[in-house]
mmCIF file of C-alpha atoms and ligand atoms in Angstrom:
data_model
loop_
_atom_site.group_PDB
_atom_site.id
_atom_site.type_symbol
_atom_site.label_atom_id
_atom_site.label_comp_id
_atom_site.label_asym_id
_atom_site.label_seq_id
_atom_site.Cartn_x
_atom_site.Cartn_y
_atom_site.Cartn_z
ATOM 1 C CA MET A 1 -15.876 -43.777 4.195
ATOM 2 C CA THR A 2 -15.756 -39.704 4.030
ATOM 3 C CA ARG A 3 -15.602 -38.161 -0.332
ATOM 4 C CA ARG A 4 -12.024 -37.558 0.641
ATOM 5 C CA ASP A 5 -10.614 -40.641 2.121
ATOM 6 C CA ALA A 6 -12.758 -42.456 -1.000
ATOM 7 C CA LEU A 7 -9.924 -40.246 -3.251
ATOM 8 C CA VAL A 8 -7.213 -40.664 -1.242
ATOM 9 C CA ALA A 9 -8.224 -44.610 -1.320
ATOM 10 C CA ALA A 10 -8.835 -44.254 -5.503
ATOM 11 C CA ALA A 11 -5.557 -41.943 -6.047
ATOM 12 C CA GLY A 12 -2.711 -44.225 -3.724
ATOM 13 C CA LEU A 13 -1.201 -40.781 -3.049
ATOM 14 C CA GLY A 14 -1.665 -41.801 0.350
ATOM 15 C CA SER A 15 -3.035 -37.644 1.514
ATOM 16 C CA ALA A 16 -1.804 -35.937 -1.584
ATOM 17 C CA VAL A 17 -4.119 -36.623 -3.688
ATOM 18 C CA LEU A 18 -4.859 -34.213 -6.218
ATOM 19 C CA LEU A 19 -8.153 -33.657 -6.847
ATOM 20 C CA SER A 20 -9.585 -32.523 -10.420
ATOM 21 C CA PRO A 21 -7.498 -29.623 -12.029
ATOM 22 C CA THR A 22 -11.494 -28.693 -13.351
ATOM 23 C CA ALA A 23 -11.949 -29.337 -8.870
ATOM 24 C CA ALA A 24 -9.888 -25.996 -8.606
ATOM 25 C CA SER A 25 -9.580 -24.123 -11.985
ATOM 26 C CA SER A 26 -13.430 -23.772 -12.250
ATOM 27 C CA ALA A 27 -13.292 -22.468 -8.138
ATOM 28 C CA VAL A 28 -11.666 -19.442 -7.671
ATOM 29 C CA ARG A 29 -10.971 -15.941 -9.695
ATOM 30 C CA PRO A 30 -6.558 -16.335 -10.582
ATOM 31 C CA ILE A 31 -5.339 -15.680 -7.282
ATOM 32 C CA PRO A 32 -2.082 -12.923 -7.200
ATOM 33 C CA PHE A 33 0.861 -15.853 -7.060
ATOM 34 C CA GLY A 34 4.491 -14.538 -6.344
ATOM 35 C CA SER A 35 7.755 -15.659 -4.642
ATOM 36 C CA ALA A 36 10.497 -14.089 -2.329
ATOM 37 C CA ALA A 37 13.606 -12.326 -3.628
ATOM 38 C CA GLN A 38 16.964 -12.759 -2.612
ATOM 39 C CA ILE A 39 19.016 -9.421 -3.131
ATOM 40 C CA GLU A 40 22.469 -11.268 -3.917
ATOM 41 C CA THR A 41 20.697 -14.152 -6.727
ATOM 42 C CA PHE A 42 18.769 -10.532 -7.861
ATOM 43 C CA ARG A 43 21.724 -9.023 -8.703
ATOM 44 C CA ALA A 44 23.659 -11.850 -10.301
ATOM 45 C CA ASP A 45 21.593 -14.270 -12.156
ATOM 46 C CA PRO A 46 20.112 -12.525 -14.887
ATOM 47 C CA ARG A 47 17.724 -15.483 -14.913
ATOM 48 C CA TYR A 48 16.308 -14.632 -11.620
ATOM 49 C CA ARG A 49 15.398 -11.662 -12.110
ATOM 50 C CA GLN A 50 13.330 -12.388 -15.709
ATOM 51 C CA ALA A 51 11.905 -15.244 -13.439
ATOM 52 C CA LEU A 52 10.526 -13.102 -11.296
ATOM 53 C CA ALA A 53 9.277 -9.847 -13.672
ATOM 54 C CA THR A 54 7.540 -13.465 -15.748
ATOM 55 C CA TYR A 55 5.732 -15.313 -13.158
ATOM 56 C CA CYS A 56 4.995 -12.978 -10.218
ATOM 57 C CA ASP A 57 2.607 -10.844 -9.019
ATOM 58 C CA VAL A 58 3.288 -10.725 -5.789
ATOM 59 C CA ILE A 59 7.379 -10.271 -4.902
ATOM 60 C CA VAL A 60 8.545 -10.178 -0.954
ATOM 61 C CA PRO A 61 11.698 -9.469 -0.281
ATOM 62 C CA MET A 62 13.114 -12.503 1.143
ATOM 63 C CA ASN A 63 15.630 -11.021 3.636
ATOM 64 C CA ASP A 64 15.985 -7.403 3.633
ATOM 65 C CA LEU A 65 14.005 -6.352 5.063
ATOM 66 C CA LYS A 66 14.504 -8.129 8.529
ATOM 67 C CA TRP A 67 16.383 -6.488 11.161
ATOM 68 C CA GLU A 68 19.743 -8.023 10.403
ATOM 69 C CA ALA A 69 19.982 -6.431 6.793
ATOM 70 C CA ILE A 70 18.513 -3.146 7.959
ATOM 71 C CA ARG A 71 19.551 -2.689 11.082
ATOM 72 C CA HIS A 72 23.647 -4.147 11.506
ATOM 73 C CA ASP A 73 24.343 -0.531 12.563
ATOM 74 C CA ARG A 74 22.587 0.767 15.998
ATOM 75 C CA ALA A 75 22.113 4.173 14.764
ATOM 76 C CA LEU A 76 21.609 4.022 11.361
ATOM 77 C CA PHE A 77 18.737 2.431 9.300
ATOM 78 C CA ASP A 78 20.404 0.300 5.511
ATOM 79 C CA PHE A 79 17.532 -0.282 3.301
ATOM 80 C CA ALA A 80 20.561 -0.368 -0.226
ATOM 81 C CA GLY A 81 18.925 -3.685 -0.738
ATOM 82 C CA ALA A 82 15.021 -3.863 0.315
ATOM 83 C CA ASP A 83 14.932 -0.337 -1.605
ATOM 84 C CA GLU A 84 16.399 -2.199 -4.820
ATOM 85 C CA LEU A 85 13.582 -4.613 -4.500
ATOM 86 C CA VAL A 86 10.948 -2.866 -3.976
ATOM 87 C CA GLY A 87 12.160 -0.252 -6.861
ATOM 88 C CA PHE A 88 12.170 -3.731 -9.010
ATOM 89 C CA ALA A 89 9.103 -4.477 -8.246
ATOM 90 C CA ARG A 90 7.216 -0.920 -8.473
ATOM 91 C CA SER A 91 8.698 -0.342 -12.165
ATOM 92 C CA GLN A 92 7.548 -3.855 -13.140
ATOM 93 C CA GLY A 93 3.992 -3.164 -11.761
ATOM 94 C CA LYS A 94 4.485 -6.311 -8.670
ATOM 95 C CA ALA A 95 2.559 -6.400 -5.485
ATOM 96 C CA LEU A 96 4.711 -6.416 -2.319
ATOM 97 C CA ARG A 97 4.797 -8.096 0.801
ATOM 98 C CA GLY A 98 7.005 -6.985 3.664
ATOM 99 C CA HIS A 99 8.868 -9.754 5.505
ATOM 100 C CA ALA A 100 9.483 -9.194 8.762
ATOM 101 C CA LEU A 101 9.006 -6.650 11.540
ATOM 102 C CA LEU A 102 9.461 -8.844 14.293
ATOM 103 C CA TRP A 103 11.196 -11.806 14.756
ATOM 104 C CA GLY A 104 13.337 -13.692 17.085
ATOM 105 C CA GLU A 105 15.498 -15.004 14.070
ATOM 106 C CA ALA A 106 17.999 -12.977 12.331
ATOM 107 C CA LEU A 107 18.656 -10.284 14.212
ATOM 108 C CA PRO A 108 21.603 -8.347 14.703
ATOM 109 C CA PRO A 109 24.198 -8.921 17.694
ATOM 110 C CA TRP A 110 23.130 -5.317 19.554
ATOM 111 C CA ALA A 111 19.596 -6.259 19.240
ATOM 112 C CA ARG A 112 20.085 -10.017 20.780
ATOM 113 C CA GLU A 113 21.647 -8.229 23.999
ATOM 114 C CA MET A 114 18.638 -6.189 24.382
ATOM 115 C CA SER A 115 18.131 -6.459 28.008
ATOM 116 C CA THR A 116 14.896 -4.387 29.488
ATOM 117 C CA ARG A 117 11.394 -3.999 28.649
ATOM 118 C CA ALA A 118 12.210 0.123 27.912
ATOM 119 C CA GLU A 119 14.634 -0.642 25.312
ATOM 120 C CA ALA A 120 13.175 -3.445 24.139
ATOM 121 C CA GLU A 121 10.156 -1.566 23.433
ATOM 122 C CA ARG A 122 11.472 1.802 22.690
ATOM 123 C CA GLU A 123 13.921 -0.299 19.912
ATOM 124 C CA LEU A 124 10.667 -2.023 18.331
ATOM 125 C CA VAL A 125 8.334 0.804 18.245
ATOM 126 C CA ASP A 126 10.945 3.114 16.653
ATOM 127 C CA HIS A 127 11.780 0.003 13.708
ATOM 128 C CA ILE A 128 8.052 -0.270 12.715
ATOM 129 C CA GLU A 129 7.763 2.936 12.997
ATOM 130 C CA THR A 130 10.797 3.748 10.862
ATOM 131 C CA VAL A 131 10.156 0.927 8.201
ATOM 132 C CA VAL A 132 6.768 0.772 7.681
ATOM 133 C CA ASP A 133 6.726 4.492 6.896
ATOM 134 C CA ARG A 134 9.356 4.534 4.389
ATOM 135 C CA TYR A 135 7.752 1.856 2.510
ATOM 136 C CA LYS A 136 3.937 3.579 3.080
ATOM 137 C CA GLY A 137 2.249 3.481 -0.192
ATOM 138 C CA GLN A 138 4.639 0.611 -1.878
ATOM 139 C CA ILE A 139 4.626 -2.362 0.634
ATOM 140 C CA GLU A 140 0.654 -2.992 0.691
ATOM 141 C CA THR A 141 1.167 -6.278 2.991
ATOM 142 C CA TRP A 142 3.220 -6.836 6.104
ATOM 143 C CA ASP A 143 4.610 -9.837 7.774
ATOM 144 C CA VAL A 144 3.940 -7.534 11.495
ATOM 145 C CA VAL A 145 5.480 -10.378 13.454
ATOM 146 C CA ASN A 146 6.953 -13.754 12.480
ATOM 147 C CA GLU A 147 7.028 -17.006 13.636
ATOM 148 C CA VAL A 148 5.654 -16.191 17.777
ATOM 149 C CA ILE A 149 4.474 -19.461 18.208
ATOM 150 C CA LYS A 150 6.632 -21.945 20.203
ATOM 151 C CA PHE A 151 7.189 -25.176 17.878
ATOM 152 C CA ASP A 152 5.629 -27.168 20.134
ATOM 153 C CA PRO A 153 3.446 -25.423 22.761
ATOM 154 C CA LEU A 154 2.610 -26.496 25.870
ATOM 155 C CA PRO A 155 -0.180 -25.930 27.969
ATOM 156 C CA GLY A 156 0.059 -22.251 29.544
ATOM 157 C CA GLU A 157 3.354 -21.631 27.549
ATOM 158 C CA PRO A 158 1.402 -20.373 23.539
ATOM 159 C CA MET A 159 5.007 -18.093 23.185
ATOM 160 C CA ARG A 160 7.937 -19.056 21.258
ATOM 161 C CA ASP A 161 11.526 -17.944 23.759
ATOM 162 C CA THR A 162 12.373 -14.618 21.673
ATOM 163 C CA ILE A 163 14.314 -11.846 22.975
ATOM 164 C CA TRP A 164 10.858 -9.904 22.457
ATOM 165 C CA GLN A 165 8.882 -12.218 24.650
ATOM 166 C CA ARG A 166 11.738 -12.493 27.172
ATOM 167 C CA LEU A 167 11.483 -8.566 27.443
ATOM 168 C CA LEU A 168 7.987 -7.917 26.423
ATOM 169 C CA GLY A 169 5.510 -10.987 27.397
ATOM 170 C CA PRO A 170 3.200 -11.437 25.068
ATOM 171 C CA ALA A 171 2.452 -7.581 24.414
ATOM 172 C CA HIS A 172 5.287 -7.577 21.727
ATOM 173 C CA VAL A 173 2.965 -8.942 19.341
ATOM 174 C CA GLU A 174 0.226 -6.318 20.077
ATOM 175 C CA ILE A 175 2.819 -3.312 19.995
ATOM 176 C CA ALA A 176 3.800 -4.695 16.746
ATOM 177 C CA PHE A 177 -0.290 -4.575 14.973
ATOM 178 C CA ARG A 178 -0.553 -0.910 16.952
ATOM 179 C CA THR A 179 2.549 0.577 15.989
ATOM 180 C CA ALA A 180 2.676 -0.400 12.021
ATOM 181 C CA ALA A 181 -1.473 0.167 11.759
ATOM 182 C CA ARG A 182 -0.353 3.889 13.282
ATOM 183 C CA ILE A 183 1.812 4.687 10.807
ATOM 184 C CA ASP A 184 -0.172 2.969 7.628
ATOM 185 C CA PRO A 185 -4.409 1.904 8.378
ATOM 186 C CA LYS A 186 -4.386 0.888 4.984
ATOM 187 C CA ALA A 187 -1.572 -1.305 4.879
ATOM 188 C CA ARG A 188 -3.047 -5.444 4.941
ATOM 189 C CA LEU A 189 -1.002 -6.751 8.474
ATOM 190 C CA VAL A 190 -0.707 -10.230 8.904
ATOM 191 C CA LEU A 191 0.789 -12.827 11.229
ATOM 192 C CA ASN A 192 2.615 -15.366 10.413
ATOM 193 C CA ASP A 193 4.082 -18.732 11.204
ATOM 194 C CA PHE A 194 4.996 -22.062 9.991
ATOM 195 C CA ASN A 195 3.890 -25.787 10.924
ATOM 196 C CA PHE A 196 0.043 -25.287 10.439
ATOM 197 C CA GLU A 197 -0.308 -28.471 7.993
ATOM 198 C CA GLU A 198 0.376 -31.702 9.417
ATOM 199 C CA PRO A 199 -1.929 -33.887 11.612
ATOM 200 C CA GLY A 200 -1.010 -34.156 15.225
ATOM 201 C CA PRO A 201 -2.261 -31.995 18.532
ATOM 202 C CA GLY A 202 1.018 -29.505 18.171
ATOM 203 C CA THR A 203 0.023 -28.201 14.994
ATOM 204 C CA ALA A 204 -3.702 -28.128 16.032
ATOM 205 C CA ALA A 205 -2.433 -26.132 19.197
ATOM 206 C CA ARG A 206 -0.415 -24.061 16.641
ATOM 207 C CA ARG A 207 -3.668 -23.372 14.504
ATOM 208 C CA LYS A 208 -5.603 -22.620 17.744
ATOM 209 C CA ILE A 209 -2.714 -20.043 19.369
ATOM 210 C CA ALA A 210 -2.619 -18.292 15.447
ATOM 211 C CA LEU A 211 -6.229 -17.464 15.791
ATOM 212 C CA ASP A 212 -6.168 -16.786 19.458
ATOM 213 C CA LEU A 213 -3.457 -14.018 18.903
ATOM 214 C CA CYS A 214 -5.525 -12.476 16.415
ATOM 215 C CA ARG A 215 -8.770 -12.666 18.364
ATOM 216 C CA ASN A 216 -7.249 -10.999 21.223
ATOM 217 C CA LEU A 217 -5.659 -8.131 18.830
ATOM 218 C CA LYS A 218 -9.654 -7.727 17.739
ATOM 219 C CA ASP A 219 -10.804 -7.668 20.623
ATOM 220 C CA LYS A 220 -8.690 -4.557 21.183
ATOM 221 C CA GLY A 221 -9.528 -2.611 18.471
ATOM 222 C CA ILE A 222 -6.058 -3.331 16.981
ATOM 223 C CA PRO A 223 -5.719 -3.815 13.208
ATOM 224 C CA VAL A 224 -4.633 -7.805 11.599
ATOM 225 C CA HIS A 225 -6.277 -8.729 8.932
ATOM 226 C CA GLY A 226 -4.719 -12.244 8.158
ATOM 227 C CA ILE A 227 -2.319 -15.072 8.962
ATOM 228 C CA GLY A 228 0.100 -15.957 6.858
ATOM 229 C CA MET A 229 0.869 -19.764 6.406
ATOM 230 C CA GLN A 230 4.162 -20.172 5.658
ATOM 231 C CA ALA A 231 3.590 -23.469 4.251
ATOM 232 C CA HIS A 232 6.743 -25.198 4.327
ATOM 233 C CA LEU A 233 5.710 -28.597 2.979
ATOM 234 C CA TYR A 234 7.229 -31.964 3.908
ATOM 235 C CA ALA A 235 6.619 -34.097 0.671
ATOM 236 C CA ASP A 236 6.694 -37.308 3.246
ATOM 237 C CA LYS A 237 4.339 -36.066 5.949
ATOM 238 C CA PRO A 238 0.272 -36.105 5.590
ATOM 239 C CA LEU A 239 -1.781 -33.055 5.081
ATOM 240 C CA ASP A 240 -4.132 -32.625 8.084
ATOM 241 C CA ILE A 241 -7.386 -32.029 5.654
ATOM 242 C CA ASP A 242 -10.051 -31.393 8.546
ATOM 243 C CA GLY A 243 -7.504 -29.568 10.278
ATOM 244 C CA LEU A 244 -6.619 -27.291 7.875
ATOM 245 C CA GLN A 245 -10.323 -27.168 6.260
ATOM 246 C CA ASN A 246 -11.483 -25.984 9.711
ATOM 247 C CA PHE A 247 -8.607 -23.333 10.656
ATOM 248 C CA MET A 248 -10.127 -21.565 7.049
ATOM 249 C CA VAL A 249 -13.581 -21.386 8.674
ATOM 250 C CA GLU A 250 -12.494 -20.185 11.851
ATOM 251 C CA LEU A 251 -10.937 -17.451 9.910
ATOM 252 C CA GLY A 252 -13.384 -16.567 8.196
ATOM 253 C CA LYS A 253 -15.992 -16.878 11.685
ATOM 254 C CA LEU A 254 -12.818 -13.955 12.368
ATOM 255 C CA ASP A 255 -13.019 -12.095 8.969
ATOM 256 C CA LEU A 256 -9.380 -12.756 8.450
ATOM 257 C CA ASP A 257 -7.695 -13.581 4.938
ATOM 258 C CA VAL A 258 -5.379 -16.293 4.980
ATOM 259 C CA GLU A 259 -1.996 -15.732 3.066
ATOM 260 C CA ILE A 260 0.592 -18.779 1.468
ATOM 261 C CA THR A 261 3.752 -16.972 2.151
ATOM 262 C CA GLU A 262 6.394 -19.328 1.433
ATOM 263 C CA LEU A 263 5.243 -21.903 0.387
ATOM 264 C CA ASP A 264 7.675 -24.826 -0.821
ATOM 265 C CA VAL A 265 7.895 -28.357 -0.273
ATOM 266 C CA ILE A 266 11.045 -30.387 1.253
ATOM 267 C CA ASP A 267 12.003 -33.494 -0.844
ATOM 268 C CA TRP A 268 14.619 -35.240 1.842
ATOM 269 C CA LYS A 269 13.316 -38.364 2.139
ATOM 270 C CA LEU A 270 11.828 -39.044 -1.530
ATOM 271 C CA PRO A 271 13.279 -41.249 -3.973
ATOM 272 C CA ALA A 272 16.170 -39.581 -5.908
ATOM 273 C CA ASP A 273 14.360 -40.012 -9.257
ATOM 274 C CA ILE A 274 13.415 -36.785 -10.123
ATOM 275 C CA ALA A 275 9.684 -37.710 -11.439
ATOM 276 C CA THR A 276 8.854 -39.171 -8.814
ATOM 277 C CA ARG A 277 10.139 -36.243 -6.102
ATOM 278 C CA ASP A 278 8.560 -33.771 -9.237
ATOM 279 C CA ARG A 279 5.436 -35.451 -9.312
ATOM 280 C CA ALA A 280 4.982 -35.485 -5.516
ATOM 281 C CA ALA A 281 6.175 -32.521 -4.708
ATOM 282 C CA ALA A 282 2.837 -31.050 -7.145
ATOM 283 C CA SER A 283 0.198 -33.382 -5.604
ATOM 284 C CA LEU A 284 0.934 -32.210 -2.444
ATOM 285 C CA VAL A 285 0.860 -28.144 -3.290
ATOM 286 C CA GLY A 286 -2.155 -29.742 -5.619
ATOM 287 C CA THR A 287 -3.992 -30.435 -2.770
ATOM 288 C CA PHE A 288 -2.599 -28.766 0.015
ATOM 289 C CA LEU A 289 -3.891 -25.455 -1.847
ATOM 290 C CA ASP A 290 -7.385 -27.549 -2.938
ATOM 291 C CA THR A 291 -7.606 -27.578 0.586
ATOM 292 C CA ILE A 292 -7.700 -23.939 1.360
ATOM 293 C CA VAL A 293 -9.245 -23.045 -1.916
ATOM 294 C CA SER A 294 -12.094 -25.663 -1.147
ATOM 295 C CA VAL A 295 -12.905 -23.329 1.893
ATOM 296 C CA ARG A 296 -11.114 -19.796 1.760
ATOM 297 C CA ARG A 297 -9.588 -18.117 -1.142
ATOM 298 C CA PRO A 298 -6.210 -17.155 0.078
ATOM 299 C CA ARG A 299 -5.102 -13.448 -0.552
ATOM 300 C CA ALA A 300 -1.846 -14.949 -2.316
ATOM 301 C CA ILE A 301 -0.339 -17.714 -2.634
ATOM 302 C CA VAL A 302 4.218 -16.807 -2.378
ATOM 303 C CA THR A 303 6.717 -19.524 -2.510
ATOM 304 C CA TRP A 304 9.858 -19.565 -1.181
ATOM 305 C CA GLY A 305 11.654 -18.931 -4.078
ATOM 306 C CA LEU A 306 11.464 -20.204 -7.694
ATOM 307 C CA SER A 307 14.154 -22.129 -9.122
ATOM 308 C CA ASP A 308 15.395 -25.200 -6.989
ATOM 309 C CA ARG A 309 18.911 -23.599 -7.834
ATOM 310 C CA TYR A 310 18.381 -21.427 -5.130
ATOM 311 C CA SER A 311 16.909 -22.347 -2.211
ATOM 312 C CA TRP A 312 17.256 -22.549 1.769
ATOM 313 C CA VAL A 313 16.013 -26.244 1.931
ATOM 314 C CA HIS A 314 19.375 -27.740 0.150
ATOM 315 C CA GLU A 315 21.479 -26.999 2.576
ATOM 316 C CA THR A 316 18.781 -26.796 5.830
ATOM 317 C CA PHE A 317 16.997 -30.720 4.503
ATOM 318 C CA PRO A 318 20.018 -32.162 3.027
ATOM 319 C CA ARG A 319 19.655 -36.030 1.117
ATOM 320 C CA LYS A 320 21.770 -38.410 2.115
ATOM 321 C CA ASP A 321 21.972 -39.174 -1.705
ATOM 322 C CA LYS A 322 23.677 -35.626 -1.810
ATOM 323 C CA ALA A 323 20.875 -34.991 -4.775
ATOM 324 C CA ARG A 324 19.629 -31.480 -4.600
ATOM 325 C CA ALA A 325 16.495 -30.759 -3.816
ATOM 326 C CA ARG A 326 13.467 -30.159 -5.963
ATOM 327 C CA PRO A 327 11.696 -27.763 -3.729
ATOM 328 C CA LEU A 328 10.347 -24.998 -5.932
ATOM 329 C CA PRO A 329 7.853 -24.760 -9.414
ATOM 330 C CA LEU A 330 11.246 -24.137 -11.594
ATOM 331 C CA ASP A 331 14.087 -26.315 -12.214
ATOM 332 C CA ALA A 332 17.438 -25.285 -11.536
ATOM 333 C CA ASP A 333 17.784 -24.490 -14.972
ATOM 334 C CA PHE A 334 14.732 -21.794 -14.463
ATOM 335 C CA LYS A 335 12.103 -24.822 -16.700
ATOM 336 C CA PRO A 336 8.728 -25.462 -15.441
ATOM 337 C CA LYS A 337 8.327 -27.941 -13.261
ATOM 338 C CA PRO A 338 4.680 -29.879 -12.445
ATOM 339 C CA MET A 339 4.462 -28.007 -9.817
ATOM 340 C CA MET A 340 4.376 -24.402 -12.188
ATOM 341 C CA ALA A 341 1.232 -26.206 -13.510
ATOM 342 C CA VAL A 342 -0.754 -27.416 -10.587
ATOM 343 C CA LEU A 343 0.592 -22.837 -8.850
ATOM 344 C CA ASP A 344 -0.819 -22.129 -12.964
ATOM 345 C CA ARG A 345 -4.193 -23.563 -11.884
ATOM 346 C CA TYR A 346 -4.730 -20.983 -9.359
ATOM 347 C CA ARG A 347 -3.034 -17.585 -10.769
ATOM 348 C CA ARG A 348 -4.711 -18.297 -13.925
ATOM 349 C CA SER A 349 -7.926 -19.522 -13.249
ATOM 350 C CA GLN A 350 -11.171 -18.172 -14.430
ATOM 351 C CA SER A 351 -14.353 -18.480 -12.303
HETATM 352 O O1 G3I B 401 23.856 -10.544 3.508
HETATM 353 C C1 G3I B 401 24.758 -11.263 4.211
HETATM 354 C C2 G3I B 401 26.194 -11.471 3.687
HETATM 355 O O2 G3I B 401 26.541 -10.205 4.127
HETATM 356 C C3 G3I B 401 27.222 -12.641 4.459
HETATM 357 O O3 G3I B 401 28.543 -12.113 4.048
HETATM 358 C C4 G3I B 401 27.175 -13.990 4.214
HETATM 359 C C5 G3I B 401 27.714 -14.653 5.058
HETATM 360 O O4 G3I B 401 27.382 -14.442 6.788
HETATM 361 O O5 G3I B 401 25.781 -13.485 5.280
HETATM 362 C C6 G3I B 401 23.829 -12.829 4.630
HETATM 363 O O6 G3I B 401 23.003 -13.006 5.557
HETATM 364 C C7 G3I B 401 22.717 -14.090 5.725
HETATM 365 C C8 G3I B 401 21.324 -13.907 4.885
HETATM 366 O O7 G3I B 401 20.187 -15.202 4.494
HETATM 367 C C9 G3I B 401 21.196 -13.586 2.819
HETATM 368 O O8 G3I B 401 21.508 -14.514 2.476
HETATM 369 C C10 G3I B 401 22.071 -14.775 6.449
HETATM 370 O O9 G3I B 401 23.576 -14.990 7.108
HETATM 371 C C11 G3I B 401 21.451 -15.683 6.735
HETATM 372 O O10 G3I B 401 21.241 -16.272 8.113
HETATM 373 C C12 G3I B 401 20.167 -15.671 5.792
HETATM 374 O O11 G3I B 401 19.562 -16.707 5.732
HETATM 375 C C13 G3I B 401 18.482 -17.098 5.904
HETATM 376 C C14 G3I B 401 17.206 -16.344 6.420
HETATM 377 O O12 G3I B 401 15.807 -17.147 6.342
HETATM 378 C C15 G3I B 401 17.567 -16.335 7.594
HETATM 379 O O13 G3I B 401 17.218 -15.024 7.833
HETATM 380 C C16 G3I B 401 17.058 -17.306 4.246
HETATM 381 O O14 G3I B 401 18.162 -16.625 2.607
HETATM 382 C C17 G3I B 401 15.855 -17.551 3.598
HETATM 383 O O15 G3I B 401 15.685 -18.653 3.040
HETATM 384 C C18 G3I B 401 15.211 -18.069 5.115
HETATM 385 O O16 G3I B 401 14.044 -17.702 5.394
HETATM 386 C C19 G3I B 401 12.697 -18.125 6.310
HETATM 387 C C20 G3I B 401 11.930 -16.680 6.161
HETATM 388 O O17 G3I B 401 12.827 -15.462 6.635
HETATM 389 C C21 G3I B 401 10.784 -17.160 7.722
HETATM 390 N N1 G3I B 401 10.695 -18.183 7.377
HETATM 391 C C22 G3I B 401 11.351 -19.712 7.295
HETATM 392 C C23 G3I B 401 12.604 -18.963 6.091
HETATM 393 C C24 G3I B 401 14.090 -19.990 5.942
HETATM 394 O O18 G3I B 401 13.817 -20.916 7.219
#
């Protein structure tokens, strides 16, 4: 029985075991913590703005740097929402992540209708040149590509079926990274994806593909600095502790950073009791972060929102009992939950 198995057995919490608080807090320097910010909520709810200012070292515009927001009209670039959030972050001395220069979703209709390789390459390069140049020196880290890996990869079929893959093939990844690096050589460039965390051959394959894509970029001399783990964790599923630790070892071999980019907990299969759900979610986040940190210190830990009042999880993963999801570190009244205490161990820890 490994030490981990013994911990798991002793904790009786399934895979979601919380290593001793001192194990985490003595291990790492403070890790920048942050959140995604949704412009509509930012404009409408002063408590939301205050929470971003109070808790975050890092802010990422949740939707306002996506093609859907910037390029709704092919003839222009609409930066209104992004500029507002970037301006807020800068005024508050927060670091910024950009999300995302290339994604197969959240595209305006005209982009979804592109039909030739030349058109796709021209639009992709033009978009990245314009967006990265505008925020050069302000947005220090970019999700250059988001979710380019096939959900359930097949042998010889690693890439997700998107307009970019269809028109450009796997080269869409290189084009995106090469262009971003050319415009802002100081920016940190990240490959962002999800579903790296659970046990199973599909998830292991996704981790391997992410590493292979980054290795391919490095072999061609194209700058890539890290892998973004979205980390939308499922409270009813175990973590692949060994798989995650091996992933961190492999990242180290490639001299790649890890960033936790969209952390939240999908609790739709948990009992309704709030204390039970909050404890399980906090424990899962603690186990996940302890596992990562035990091998490699993340450059940042970013949650996909701060308050349960505003989360994609409630609509996307509706509970049968219609109870509101509790995926984030603050409750719907912006009060800290047990998850925030776990996150505090990383965002405030002193080595
Ligand atoms: O801005 C328009 C508004 O003008 C319009 O009235 C309204 C109704 O149609 O839609 C608004 O756009 C919505 C946008 O969020 C801003 O609220 C889009 O329809 C909606 O699809 C979009 O959803 C976002 C989704 O990504 C797709 O872009 C979610 O808020 C956001 O949480 C989610 O985040 C993704 C990450 O980018 C990638 N990883 C997964 C994660 C969760 O799906």
